[in-house]
Each structure stands twice: as C-alpha cells, then as structure tokens.
XYZ file of N, CA, C and O in Angstrom:
852
model
N 98.812 77.052 126.384
C 99.083 78.422 126.861
C 100.141 79.066 125.969
O 101.215 78.500 125.752
N 99.829 80.239 125.466
C 100.735 80.955 124.579
C 102.055 81.265 125.280
O 102.057 81.787 126.396
N 103.174 80.923 124.647
C 104.512 81.142 125.203
C 104.646 80.533 126.602
O 105.253 81.121 127.500
N 104.112 79.352 126.757
C 104.072 78.713 128.071
C 105.440 78.530 128.703
O 105.632 78.835 129.891
N 106.421 78.043 127.956
C 107.757 77.815 128.514
C 108.413 79.126 128.932
O 109.086 79.193 129.964
N 108.218 80.152 128.135
C 108.774 81.469 128.459
C 108.138 82.014 129.734
O 108.822 82.562 130.618
N 106.853 81.865 129.867
C 106.165 82.358 131.060
C 106.599 81.593 132.308
O 106.760 82.175 133.384
N 106.843 80.307 132.159
C 107.370 79.511 133.273
C 108.764 80.007 133.670
O 109.097 80.100 134.862
N 109.583 80.325 132.670
C 110.937 80.814 132.943
C 110.899 82.157 133.662
O 111.719 82.430 134.547
N 109.950 83.002 133.302
C 109.808 84.292 133.973
C 109.449 84.087 135.444
O 110.014 84.745 136.332
N 108.544 83.172 135.722
C 108.176 82.884 137.110
C 109.389 82.401 137.893
O 109.658 82.869 139.012
N 110.145 81.477 137.319
C 111.340 80.960 137.992
C 112.352 82.074 138.247
O 112.942 82.157 139.333
N 112.543 82.944 137.266
C 113.488 84.057 137.411
C 113.046 84.998 138.523
O 113.858 85.420 139.355
N 111.767 85.328 138.566
C 111.265 86.226 139.603
C 111.456 85.633 140.992
O 111.830 86.347 141.931
N 111.215 84.372 141.121
C 111.378 83.735 142.428
C 112.842 83.703 142.852
O 113.162 83.898 144.027
N 113.736 83.468 141.906
C 115.169 83.491 142.212
C 115.604 84.887 142.654
O 116.331 85.043 143.641
N 115.183 85.890 141.918
C 115.572 87.262 142.241
C 114.954 87.714 143.555
O 115.587 88.432 144.337
N 113.719 87.304 143.811
C 113.066 87.642 145.069
C 113.793 86.996 146.238
O 114.040 87.643 147.266
N 114.155 85.727 146.084
C 114.871 85.016 147.150
C 116.226 85.651 147.423
O 116.715 85.631 148.562
N 116.823 86.236 146.391
C 118.123 86.886 146.538
C 118.000 88.305 147.092
O 119.015 88.972 147.313
N 116.777 88.777 147.304
C 116.572 90.106 147.861
C 116.598 91.225 146.850
O 116.613 92.404 147.222
N 116.569 90.884 145.555
C 116.642 91.910 144.517
C 115.271 92.438 144.115
O 115.169 93.460 143.423
N 114.210 91.739 144.543
C 112.848 92.169 144.245
C 112.037 92.202 145.537
O 111.223 91.319 145.798
N 112.241 93.207 146.375
C 111.475 93.261 147.630
C 109.984 93.441 147.368
O 109.586 94.187 146.473
N 109.166 92.740 148.157
C 107.717 92.858 147.992
C 107.274 92.441 146.606
O 107.626 91.373 146.117
N 106.498 93.300 145.963
C 106.055 93.034 144.584
C 106.789 93.930 143.592
O 106.335 94.120 142.467
N 107.911 94.502 144.009
C 108.624 95.461 143.163
C 109.376 94.756 142.034
O 109.596 93.556 142.060
N 109.778 95.551 141.056
C 110.554 95.022 139.944
C 109.676 94.328 138.922
O 108.479 94.102 139.143
N 110.266 93.973 137.791
C 109.525 93.303 136.724
C 110.482 92.647 135.745
O 111.664 93.018 135.667
N 109.962 91.675 135.020
C 110.776 90.850 134.121
C 109.998 90.623 132.835
O 108.771 90.431 132.870
N 110.698 90.629 131.705
C 110.025 90.343 130.439
C 110.944 89.602 129.482
O 112.170 89.636 129.616
N 110.310 88.950 128.519
C 111.022 88.269 127.435
C 110.300 88.567 126.131
O 109.058 88.492 126.072
N 111.075 88.902 125.112
C 110.491 89.123 123.788
C 110.685 87.883 122.927
O 111.788 87.343 122.837
N 109.614 87.457 122.278
C 109.673 86.369 121.303
C 108.975 86.872 120.044
O 107.742 86.974 120.004
N 109.736 87.222 119.037
C 109.165 87.768 117.816
C 108.440 89.071 118.089
O 109.014 90.022 118.624
N 107.155 89.117 117.752
C 106.373 90.342 117.959
C 105.492 90.253 119.198
O 104.485 90.952 119.313
N 105.899 89.395 120.141
C 105.180 89.250 121.399
C 106.130 89.463 122.576
O 107.311 89.126 122.500
N 105.600 90.009 123.661
C 106.381 90.227 124.877
C 105.630 89.607 126.045
O 104.471 89.959 126.304
N 106.272 88.671 126.732
C 105.728 88.111 127.973
C 106.295 88.915 129.126
O 107.521 89.101 129.216
N 105.433 89.411 130.013
C 105.875 90.329 131.058
C 105.081 90.101 132.341
O 103.911 89.701 132.301
N 105.724 90.352 133.459
C 105.087 90.153 134.752
C 103.905 91.108 134.945
O 103.920 92.235 134.459
N 102.884 90.648 135.685
C 101.742 91.513 135.975
C 102.056 92.460 137.126
O 103.081 92.341 137.799
N 101.148 93.388 137.371
C 101.315 94.373 138.434
C 100.774 93.836 139.755
O 99.696 93.239 139.807
N 101.547 94.053 140.833
C 101.035 93.848 142.176
C 100.826 92.421 142.627
O 100.081 92.195 143.576
N 101.478 91.447 141.998
C 101.325 90.051 142.401
C 102.555 89.611 143.183
O 103.686 89.781 142.713
N 102.339 89.070 144.369
C 103.446 88.557 145.169
C 104.137 87.435 144.407
O 103.475 86.564 143.829
N 105.458 87.450 144.415
C 106.188 86.472 143.613
C 106.004 85.042 144.102
O 106.133 84.095 143.327
N 105.660 84.865 145.354
C 105.386 83.520 145.854
C 104.066 82.989 145.311
O 103.824 81.778 145.333
N 103.211 83.887 144.799
C 101.914 83.493 144.268
C 101.852 83.593 142.743
O 100.829 83.255 142.137
N 102.948 84.033 142.127
C 102.961 84.200 140.674
C 103.007 82.843 139.981
O 103.803 81.980 140.326
N 102.139 82.662 138.996
C 102.127 81.445 138.187
C 102.220 81.829 136.715
O 101.965 82.982 136.338
N 102.570 80.866 135.896
C 102.808 81.148 134.481
C 101.581 81.733 133.787
O 101.703 82.611 132.923
N 100.400 81.267 134.170
C 99.193 81.757 133.508
C 98.866 83.201 133.868
O 98.066 83.850 133.186
N 99.490 83.719 134.945
C 99.285 85.117 135.329
C 100.264 86.062 134.642
O 100.080 87.277 134.671
N 101.319 85.515 134.050
C 102.269 86.322 133.272
C 101.597 86.681 131.955
O 101.131 85.806 131.224
N 101.526 87.963 131.659
C 100.802 88.405 130.465
C 101.631 88.353 129.202
O 102.863 88.448 129.236
N 100.951 88.205 128.075
C 101.585 88.297 126.760
C 100.962 89.486 126.039
O 99.723 89.607 125.966
N 101.825 90.359 125.526
C 101.375 91.596 124.876
C 102.030 91.752 123.521
O 103.114 91.210 123.265
N 101.384 92.513 122.658
C 102.001 92.912 121.394
C 103.030 93.997 121.675
O 103.087 94.566 122.775
N 103.838 94.314 120.671
C 104.902 95.298 120.850
C 104.381 96.713 121.056
O 105.146 97.597 121.446
N 103.101 96.935 120.797
C 102.515 98.249 121.093
C 101.812 98.254 122.449
O 101.167 99.244 122.817
N 101.930 97.145 123.203
C 101.336 97.057 124.525
C 99.961 96.426 124.560
O 99.430 96.150 125.644
N 99.369 96.176 123.412
C 98.039 95.568 123.374
C 98.068 94.173 123.991
O 98.911 93.348 123.624
N 97.171 93.867 124.926
C 97.154 92.528 125.507
C 96.742 91.472 124.497
O 95.801 91.677 123.726
N 97.456 90.352 124.502
C 97.159 89.224 123.626
C 96.627 88.057 124.450
O 95.627 87.438 124.106
N 97.293 87.783 125.551
C 96.859 86.757 126.503
C 97.314 87.224 127.875
O 98.366 86.813 128.365
N 96.546 88.115 128.490
C 96.963 88.770 129.731
C 95.770 88.887 130.667
O 94.938 89.793 130.519
N 95.671 88.006 131.651
C 94.526 88.034 132.562
C 94.545 89.191 133.552
O 93.509 89.544 134.113
N 95.723 89.785 133.784
C 95.874 90.861 134.754
C 96.491 92.090 134.096
O 97.027 92.015 132.984
N 96.442 93.203 134.815
C 97.119 94.405 134.340
C 98.627 94.156 134.323
O 99.171 93.560 135.262
N 99.313 94.616 133.298
C 100.762 94.419 133.267
C 101.469 95.342 134.250
O 100.873 96.293 134.767
N 102.727 95.061 134.489
C 103.552 95.947 135.298
C 103.424 97.384 134.821
O 103.283 97.654 133.618
N 103.503 98.319 135.759
C 103.446 99.738 135.405
C 104.628 100.159 134.548
O 104.601 101.219 133.923
N 105.676 99.319 134.537
C 106.853 99.643 133.739
C 106.810 99.019 132.344
O 107.842 98.938 131.665
N 105.641 98.585 131.888
C 105.549 98.064 130.520
C 106.076 99.060 129.494
O 106.774 98.659 128.549
N 105.802 100.379 129.613
C 106.371 101.321 128.645
C 107.902 101.262 128.588
O 108.496 101.398 127.516
N 108.543 101.049 129.734
C 110.004 100.923 129.774
C 110.448 99.713 128.971
O 111.360 99.795 128.135
N 109.815 98.574 129.213
C 110.191 97.352 128.507
C 109.999 97.505 126.999
O 110.883 97.143 126.211
N 108.865 98.049 126.596
C 108.592 98.197 125.172
C 109.561 99.176 124.511
O 109.995 98.961 123.370
N 109.913 100.245 125.229
C 110.866 101.215 124.680
C 112.240 100.590 124.485
O 112.918 100.846 123.478
N 112.662 99.782 125.433
C 113.966 99.122 125.312
C 113.957 98.137 124.144
O 114.905 98.089 123.355
N 112.893 97.362 124.009
C 112.821 96.417 122.885
C 112.813 97.135 121.539
O 113.343 96.626 120.551
N 112.209 98.312 121.506
C 112.177 99.078 120.258
C 113.548 99.637 119.899
O 113.858 99.828 118.716
N 114.368 99.874 120.929
C 115.650 100.544 120.707
C 116.847 99.590 120.661
O 117.882 99.934 120.081
N 116.724 98.417 121.280
C 117.875 97.529 121.445
C 117.585 96.151 120.863
O 116.462 95.667 120.915
N 118.626 95.517 120.337
C 118.513 94.127 119.903
C 118.711 93.240 121.125
O 119.821 92.807 121.427
N 117.647 93.001 121.846
C 117.718 92.187 123.053
C 116.462 91.352 123.173
O 115.428 91.677 122.571
N 116.551 90.273 123.946
C 115.422 89.366 124.075
C 114.880 89.261 125.490
O 113.857 88.610 125.708
N 115.559 89.868 126.467
C 115.105 89.755 127.855
C 115.495 90.992 128.640
O 116.560 91.575 128.412
N 114.628 91.367 129.580
C 114.858 92.541 130.426
C 114.536 92.176 131.867
O 113.489 91.571 132.141
N 115.431 92.543 132.778
C 115.201 92.377 134.210
C 115.323 93.746 134.871
O 116.346 94.425 134.713
N 114.285 94.140 135.584
C 114.302 95.410 136.326
C 114.147 95.090 137.808
O 113.136 94.506 138.216
N 115.144 95.441 138.609
C 115.102 95.152 140.036
C 115.057 96.435 140.865
O 115.306 97.534 140.352
N 114.772 96.256 142.146
C 114.871 97.331 143.132
C 115.907 96.920 144.184
O 115.662 97.021 145.381
N 117.050 96.469 143.724
C 118.074 95.956 144.631
C 118.664 97.077 145.486
O 118.788 98.219 145.045
N 119.058 96.732 146.709
C 119.416 97.741 147.710
C 120.704 98.483 147.387
O 120.728 99.723 147.340
N 121.801 97.753 147.187
C 123.101 98.413 147.020
C 123.123 99.312 145.791
O 123.619 100.440 145.835
N 122.588 98.823 144.681
C 122.592 99.621 143.458
C 121.725 100.864 143.620
O 122.069 101.941 143.114
N 120.610 100.736 144.311
C 119.747 101.894 144.518
C 120.410 102.917 145.437
O 120.334 104.131 145.194
N 121.079 102.445 146.489
C 121.849 103.356 147.344
C 122.895 104.088 146.510
O 123.044 105.321 146.587
N 123.620 103.327 145.700
C 124.672 103.919 144.870
C 124.089 104.986 143.937
O 124.718 106.024 143.694
N 122.861 104.757 143.447
C 122.253 105.697 142.502
C 121.983 107.056 143.117
O 121.771 108.039 142.399
N 121.967 107.135 144.443
C 121.732 108.412 145.119
C 123.028 109.169 145.369
O 122.991 110.296 145.871
N 124.171 108.553 145.024
C 125.463 109.127 145.388
C 126.350 109.493 144.207
O 127.141 110.436 144.308
N 126.263 108.738 143.111
C 127.205 108.913 142.000
C 126.463 108.922 140.670
O 125.288 108.575 140.593
N 127.177 109.284 139.617
C 126.594 109.313 138.270
C 126.908 108.056 137.469
O 126.364 107.879 136.372
N 127.796 107.228 137.980
C 128.071 105.955 137.333
C 128.746 105.012 138.320
O 129.361 105.458 139.307
N 128.612 103.724 138.062
C 129.355 102.708 138.787
C 130.672 102.525 138.051
O 130.686 102.049 136.926
N 131.813 102.914 138.658
C 133.091 102.874 137.955
C 133.676 101.458 137.915
O 133.144 100.537 138.558
N 134.789 101.268 137.216
C 135.394 99.938 137.080
C 136.136 99.506 138.337
O 137.362 99.446 138.383
N 135.382 99.152 139.366
C 135.938 98.714 140.639
C 136.441 97.279 140.547
O 137.275 96.838 141.335
N 135.933 96.512 139.564
C 136.275 95.102 139.393
C 136.150 94.770 137.911
O 135.326 95.353 137.203
N 136.946 93.805 137.473
C 136.956 93.516 136.037
C 135.623 92.999 135.500
O 135.343 93.099 134.301
N 134.746 92.461 136.381
C 133.486 91.923 135.883
C 132.525 92.998 135.389
O 131.502 92.687 134.774
N 132.872 94.261 135.596
C 132.043 95.318 135.020
C 132.149 95.315 133.498
O 131.302 95.891 132.798
N 133.154 94.613 132.981
C 133.346 94.520 131.533
C 132.185 93.805 130.847
O 131.972 93.996 129.648
N 131.441 92.987 131.577
C 130.325 92.276 130.948
C 129.251 93.232 130.453
O 128.447 92.873 129.591
N 129.227 94.452 130.992
C 128.258 95.457 130.547
C 128.844 96.396 129.492
O 128.137 97.272 129.004
N 130.122 96.239 129.220
C 130.791 97.109 128.269
C 131.600 98.210 128.922
O 132.203 99.031 128.225
N 131.642 98.245 130.244
C 132.398 99.263 130.967
C 131.576 99.825 132.108
O 130.603 99.203 132.558
N 131.932 101.002 132.622
C 131.193 101.625 133.720
C 129.700 101.704 133.434
O 129.282 101.908 132.279
N 128.899 101.538 134.470
C 127.440 101.508 134.312
C 126.866 102.865 134.701
O 127.095 103.364 135.806
N 126.118 103.458 133.800
C 125.581 104.802 134.020
C 124.421 104.792 135.005
O 123.637 103.845 135.070
N 124.315 105.881 135.766
C 123.146 106.140 136.600
C 122.294 107.169 135.868
O 122.770 108.260 135.542
N 121.059 106.836 135.582
C 120.196 107.740 134.830
C 119.549 108.765 135.763
O 119.430 108.533 136.971
N 119.117 109.906 135.234
C 118.397 110.879 136.059
C 117.096 110.277 136.592
O 116.483 109.419 135.950
N 116.668 110.745 137.747
C 115.426 110.255 138.321
C 114.232 110.662 137.458
O 114.175 111.759 136.910
N 113.282 109.733 137.347
C 111.993 110.028 136.715
C 110.935 109.175 137.417
O 111.218 108.078 137.899
N 109.712 109.663 137.460
C 108.626 108.958 138.116
C 108.393 107.598 137.459
O 108.445 107.473 136.230
N 108.122 106.599 138.284
C 107.928 105.252 137.754
C 106.743 105.202 136.789
O 105.770 105.943 136.917
N 106.839 104.336 135.808
C 105.760 104.125 134.860
C 105.607 105.184 133.797
O 104.676 105.120 132.986
N 106.501 106.171 133.763
C 106.365 107.272 132.813
C 107.219 107.060 131.567
O 108.190 106.296 131.568
N 106.864 107.790 130.521
C 107.661 107.749 129.303
C 109.041 108.351 129.548
O 110.028 107.935 128.933
N 109.105 109.322 130.459
C 110.404 109.916 130.796
C 111.350 108.856 131.357
O 112.528 108.806 130.978
N 110.852 108.012 132.234
C 111.682 106.938 132.768
C 112.091 105.978 131.665
O 113.246 105.542 131.605
N 111.162 105.643 130.773
C 111.482 104.751 129.656
C 112.575 105.358 128.780
O 113.536 104.673 128.394
N 112.449 106.647 128.478
C 113.453 107.315 127.637
C 114.810 107.365 128.328
O 115.850 107.154 127.689
N 114.812 107.650 129.627
C 116.070 107.675 130.375
C 116.748 106.310 130.366
O 117.973 106.203 130.285
N 115.932 105.267 130.464
C 116.478 103.914 130.468
C 117.110 103.578 129.125
O 118.217 103.025 129.063
N 116.439 103.898 128.061
C 116.984 103.649 126.726
C 118.318 104.370 126.562
O 119.286 103.807 126.046
N 118.380 105.608 127.019
C 119.637 106.356 126.922
C 120.717 105.720 127.788
O 121.883 105.623 127.378
N 120.351 105.263 128.977
C 121.325 104.623 129.853
C 121.883 103.328 129.294
O 123.008 102.938 129.606
N 121.093 102.674 128.439
C 121.506 101.403 127.833
C 122.113 101.584 126.444
O 122.396 100.600 125.765
N 122.309 102.822 126.044
C 122.730 103.096 124.668
C 124.001 102.344 124.295
O 124.118 101.810 123.190
N 124.975 102.289 125.202
C 126.236 101.600 124.915
C 126.533 100.545 125.970
O 127.697 100.233 126.230
N 125.501 100.010 126.575
C 125.692 99.100 127.694
C 124.560 98.076 127.741
O 123.517 98.258 127.099
N 124.776 97.024 128.512
C 123.705 96.049 128.749
C 123.125 96.221 130.149
O 122.391 95.351 130.626
N 123.450 97.330 130.803
C 122.907 97.601 132.136
C 122.896 99.097 132.389
O 123.715 99.844 131.841
N 121.951 99.519 133.216
C 121.983 100.880 133.741
C 121.347 100.853 135.119
O 120.625 99.917 135.487
N 121.665 101.881 135.896
C 121.093 102.045 137.225
C 120.170 103.252 137.170
O 120.589 104.334 136.739
N 118.938 103.060 137.543
C 117.947 104.138 137.496
C 118.058 104.990 138.753
O 117.991 104.463 139.867
N 118.224 106.281 138.572
C 118.415 107.176 139.705
C 117.314 107.055 140.751
O 116.133 107.137 140.409
N 117.706 106.838 142.018
C 116.770 106.731 143.145
C 115.656 105.707 142.880
O 114.520 105.882 143.317
N 116.013 104.613 142.205
C 114.958 103.683 141.783
C 115.408 102.218 141.791
O 114.872 101.422 142.542
N 116.356 101.836 140.933
C 116.729 100.428 140.825
C 117.651 100.175 139.657
O 118.424 101.048 139.266
N 117.558 98.990 139.071
C 118.455 98.621 137.987
C 117.689 98.036 136.809
O 116.582 97.516 136.963
N 118.306 98.090 135.636
C 117.802 97.407 134.446
C 118.976 96.703 133.778
O 120.021 97.317 133.544
N 118.795 95.420 133.510
C 119.793 94.664 132.748
C 119.087 93.965 131.601
O 117.920 93.577 131.710
N 119.811 93.809 130.498
C 119.245 93.159 129.315
C 120.167 92.039 128.872
O 121.334 91.972 129.265
N 119.623 91.137 128.041
C 120.443 90.039 127.565
C 119.800 89.315 126.403
O 118.608 89.494 126.112
N 120.603 88.474 125.771
C 120.105 87.671 124.659
C 119.126 86.610 125.127
O 118.368 86.061 124.335
N 119.138 86.321 126.422
C 118.173 85.395 127.021
C 117.970 85.811 128.467
O 118.692 86.659 129.002
N 116.992 85.203 129.106
C 116.628 85.632 130.448
C 117.703 85.285 131.471
O 117.931 86.040 132.420
N 118.375 84.173 131.288
C 119.445 83.810 132.217
C 120.551 84.864 132.201
O 121.069 85.252 133.253
N 120.908 85.353 131.019
C 121.954 86.371 130.916
C 121.527 87.665 131.601
O 122.299 88.289 132.332
N 120.283 88.083 131.373
C 119.790 89.311 132.004
C 119.728 89.158 133.524
O 120.063 90.082 134.263
N 119.303 87.980 133.992
C 119.243 87.744 135.438
C 120.636 87.750 136.057
O 120.868 88.382 137.091
N 121.571 87.056 135.424
C 122.943 87.023 135.939
C 123.531 88.425 135.963
O 124.228 88.807 136.909
N 123.226 89.211 134.931
C 123.706 90.586 134.899
C 123.194 91.401 136.062
O 123.926 92.214 136.634
N 121.942 91.187 136.446
C 121.376 91.935 137.575
C 122.023 91.512 138.889
O 122.253 92.337 139.772
N 122.317 90.224 139.018
C 122.959 89.726 140.236
C 124.369 90.283 140.378
O 124.769 90.713 141.467
N 125.127 90.292 139.283
C 126.475 90.853 139.323
C 126.453 92.359 139.549
O 127.324 92.903 140.234
N 125.456 93.041 139.000
C 125.375 94.491 139.175
C 125.170 94.846 140.641
O 125.779 95.799 141.154
N 124.346 94.077 141.331
C 124.151 94.318 142.755
C 125.442 94.040 143.527
O 125.824 94.802 144.429
N 126.132 92.964 143.174
C 127.390 92.625 143.853
C 128.444 93.705 143.625
O 129.146 94.122 144.554
N 128.561 94.188 142.394
C 129.530 95.237 142.084
C 129.191 96.537 142.822
O 130.090 97.243 143.289
N 127.913 96.833 142.930
C 127.492 98.036 143.653
C 127.858 97.929 145.131
O 128.358 98.889 145.731
N 127.609 96.781 145.715
C 127.968 96.555 147.112
C 129.482 96.646 147.292
O 129.972 97.235 148.274
N 130.224 96.082 146.356
C 131.689 96.130 146.419
C 132.177 97.574 146.420
O 133.032 97.960 147.239
N 131.614 98.386 145.540
C 132.032 99.783 145.446
C 131.661 100.561 146.710
O 132.474 101.337 147.240
N 130.463 100.335 147.209
C 130.050 101.043 148.416
C 130.950 100.701 149.606
O 131.308 101.579 150.403
N 131.317 99.450 149.725
C 132.210 99.057 150.821
C 133.595 99.676 150.641
O 134.219 100.120 151.614
N 134.066 99.706 149.396
C 135.398 100.257 149.142
C 135.455 101.744 149.479
O 136.387 102.204 150.153
N 134.462 102.509 149.034
C 134.512 103.956 149.274
C 134.257 104.285 150.740
O 134.668 105.350 151.210
N 133.599 103.385 151.463
C 133.392 103.641 152.887
C 134.693 103.496 153.674
O 134.820 104.029 154.783
N 135.661 102.789 153.071
C 136.940 102.565 153.747
C 138.040 103.501 153.250
O 139.072 103.651 153.906
N 137.842 104.129 152.104
C 138.884 104.996 151.558
C 138.629 105.294 150.096
O 137.480 105.300 149.647
N 139.708 105.524 149.357
C 139.607 105.802 147.926
C 140.044 104.563 147.160
O 141.229 104.204 147.167
N 139.118 103.859 146.504
C 139.484 102.601 145.854
C 140.318 102.809 144.602
O 140.183 103.819 143.909
N 141.186 101.838 144.324
C 141.894 101.803 143.050
C 140.939 101.269 141.991
O 140.262 100.266 142.208
N 140.898 101.928 140.846
C 140.017 101.532 139.755
C 140.826 100.965 138.596
O 142.014 101.291 138.441
N 140.194 100.138 137.798
C 140.843 99.572 136.619
C 140.743 100.557 135.458
O 139.786 101.331 135.361
N 141.733 100.514 134.562
C 141.705 101.440 133.432
C 140.915 100.856 132.262
O 140.563 99.672 132.237
N 140.629 101.709 131.289
C 139.796 101.327 130.152
C 140.420 100.202 129.346
O 139.714 99.341 128.801
N 141.750 100.188 129.254
C 142.427 99.145 128.489
C 142.193 97.769 129.099
O 141.955 96.787 128.387
N 142.236 97.681 130.424
C 142.008 96.399 131.073
C 140.550 95.946 130.902
O 140.288 94.770 130.655
N 139.625 96.877 131.019
C 138.220 96.523 130.833
C 137.988 96.018 129.411
O 137.242 95.051 129.194
N 138.634 96.637 128.438
C 138.502 96.183 127.048
C 139.073 94.779 126.876
O 138.497 93.946 126.160
N 140.209 94.495 127.531
C 140.795 93.149 127.444
C 139.853 92.105 128.030
O 139.655 91.028 127.460
N 139.278 92.429 129.180
C 138.367 91.481 129.821
C 137.106 91.302 128.991
O 136.603 90.182 128.835
N 136.580 92.388 128.438
C 135.382 92.305 127.602
C 135.613 91.389 126.414
O 134.731 90.597 126.034
N 136.804 91.454 125.832
C 137.122 90.590 124.700
C 137.141 89.122 125.121
O 136.653 88.246 124.415
N 137.698 88.850 126.312
C 137.721 87.480 126.805
C 136.314 86.986 127.127
O 135.968 85.840 126.839
N 135.513 87.850 127.727
C 134.152 87.457 128.078
C 133.300 87.186 126.846
O 132.345 86.403 126.918
N 133.620 87.825 125.733
C 132.831 87.625 124.519
C 132.838 86.170 124.084
O 131.900 85.697 123.436
N 133.871 85.444 124.471
C 133.934 84.024 124.161
C 132.954 83.202 124.966
O 132.678 82.041 124.653
N 132.408 83.816 126.026
C 131.411 83.144 126.849
C 130.022 83.737 126.631
O 129.126 83.536 127.440
N 129.866 84.495 125.553
C 128.559 85.109 125.294
C 128.227 86.223 126.265
O 127.070 86.447 126.591
N 129.273 86.926 126.759
C 129.117 88.042 127.689
C 128.610 87.604 129.060
O 128.205 88.427 129.861
N 128.619 86.311 129.350
C 128.309 85.860 130.705
C 129.593 85.338 131.334
O 130.453 84.801 130.635
N 129.756 85.491 132.620
C 131.001 85.097 133.260
C 131.293 83.619 133.142
O 130.375 82.791 133.175
N 132.570 83.239 132.978
C 132.928 81.831 132.966
C 132.659 81.183 134.314
O 132.761 81.836 135.338
N 132.329 79.917 134.283
C 132.072 79.215 135.540
C 133.325 78.505 136.003
O 134.163 78.134 135.215
C-alpha cells in the first residue's frame, strides 16, 4: 500500500482527535505530505470505521493516485497550505472552544505562554464557505506568520513538521481557547507581553516547537 505507514498514522491521529472531542461526527480532516504526494482523509467516513486503505493519496494538484473514496471537501485548503508553507502535516478540527471563540474575537491573545508555540497570538480568519478556494486563501493568510489559525465560525487549522506536532498544536489550541473563554467570562484577563512570548518561543525552539514534557 502506497504510503502505508503514513496512512496508518493518519488513522491513529483521527481517532485520537475524535476521542478528545475535536472531530465531532465526521467533521475535520488530516493530511500528510511526502514529497509530491499528499495522504488525506476521505469525505464522510466515521472515524471509528476509518482504515488506512481508505485514506487517499493524491498528487499536489489534487489528482488521485491511490484513493478509493472521494477526498475531504477541504482538499483545496490542504493543497493551498502545502503550496504556500514549508510544512509536512495539517490538522483541521471543528473543536468547540476555538469555534466559539472565532465568533467573538479577531485573534486568540497571549493568555498563556504556550501560545508562543504558534509564534504569538493566533489569528481568526474571516468566514468563508467550506470547501471553497476563498476558505483556502483565508487559511493561507491566517498561517502566514504562524503555525495555527482559527477559521471564523468554522474550526481550527494547525501545521507541523510532522503529524504529531500538528496534532499536539491542535490540542493546545483548543485548551488555550477554553482558557481564554473562561477568563473573559470572569473578568478582564491579564495578558502576556510580546517580549515574554518571544522569550518562550526561543526556549521552545530547542524542543522543535513542541512543548517540553
């Protein structure tokens, strides 16, 4: 099976994210780029029933190479990000807290130092209909100086040098969103300044931009 190990990793990632509540139903999608091929989740398959052979492999122009099912409707988003960014993995979730936050603010501010893993505050992109080039373009712009963005009234996108990094980024993004929502519901939170975020980002770089354990 072409890119068999990668497709297995995508299945494992989807099941982890689904169990964590970040991929309700059949929503969200995951991909990995290997050279000029992209392995990506299919459309409309329950994650409990997803198997490696159902994960499609496509060329960078979207042409199916080994894909038994229709790809996710967000394939244009994934391909646009790969064309614009030096990254190897993309995770797109429909997580609750981040999506709620996307209806209220234009960015997730530095409520906690772990926002430094994305390079600073995380932008909320303008709303666009799912599966459209407009959404893909908005996502690329949202990721221009970051490894994460929140899609307006939609969900999140995180990228990474590998799938574990992108998955961890999505998990932390949901946690940070929940943290901010709880803080603002109680009052006006104290935020960290840009200098502190830069210091933390420098320290995190020693861990490959993933949090120390």
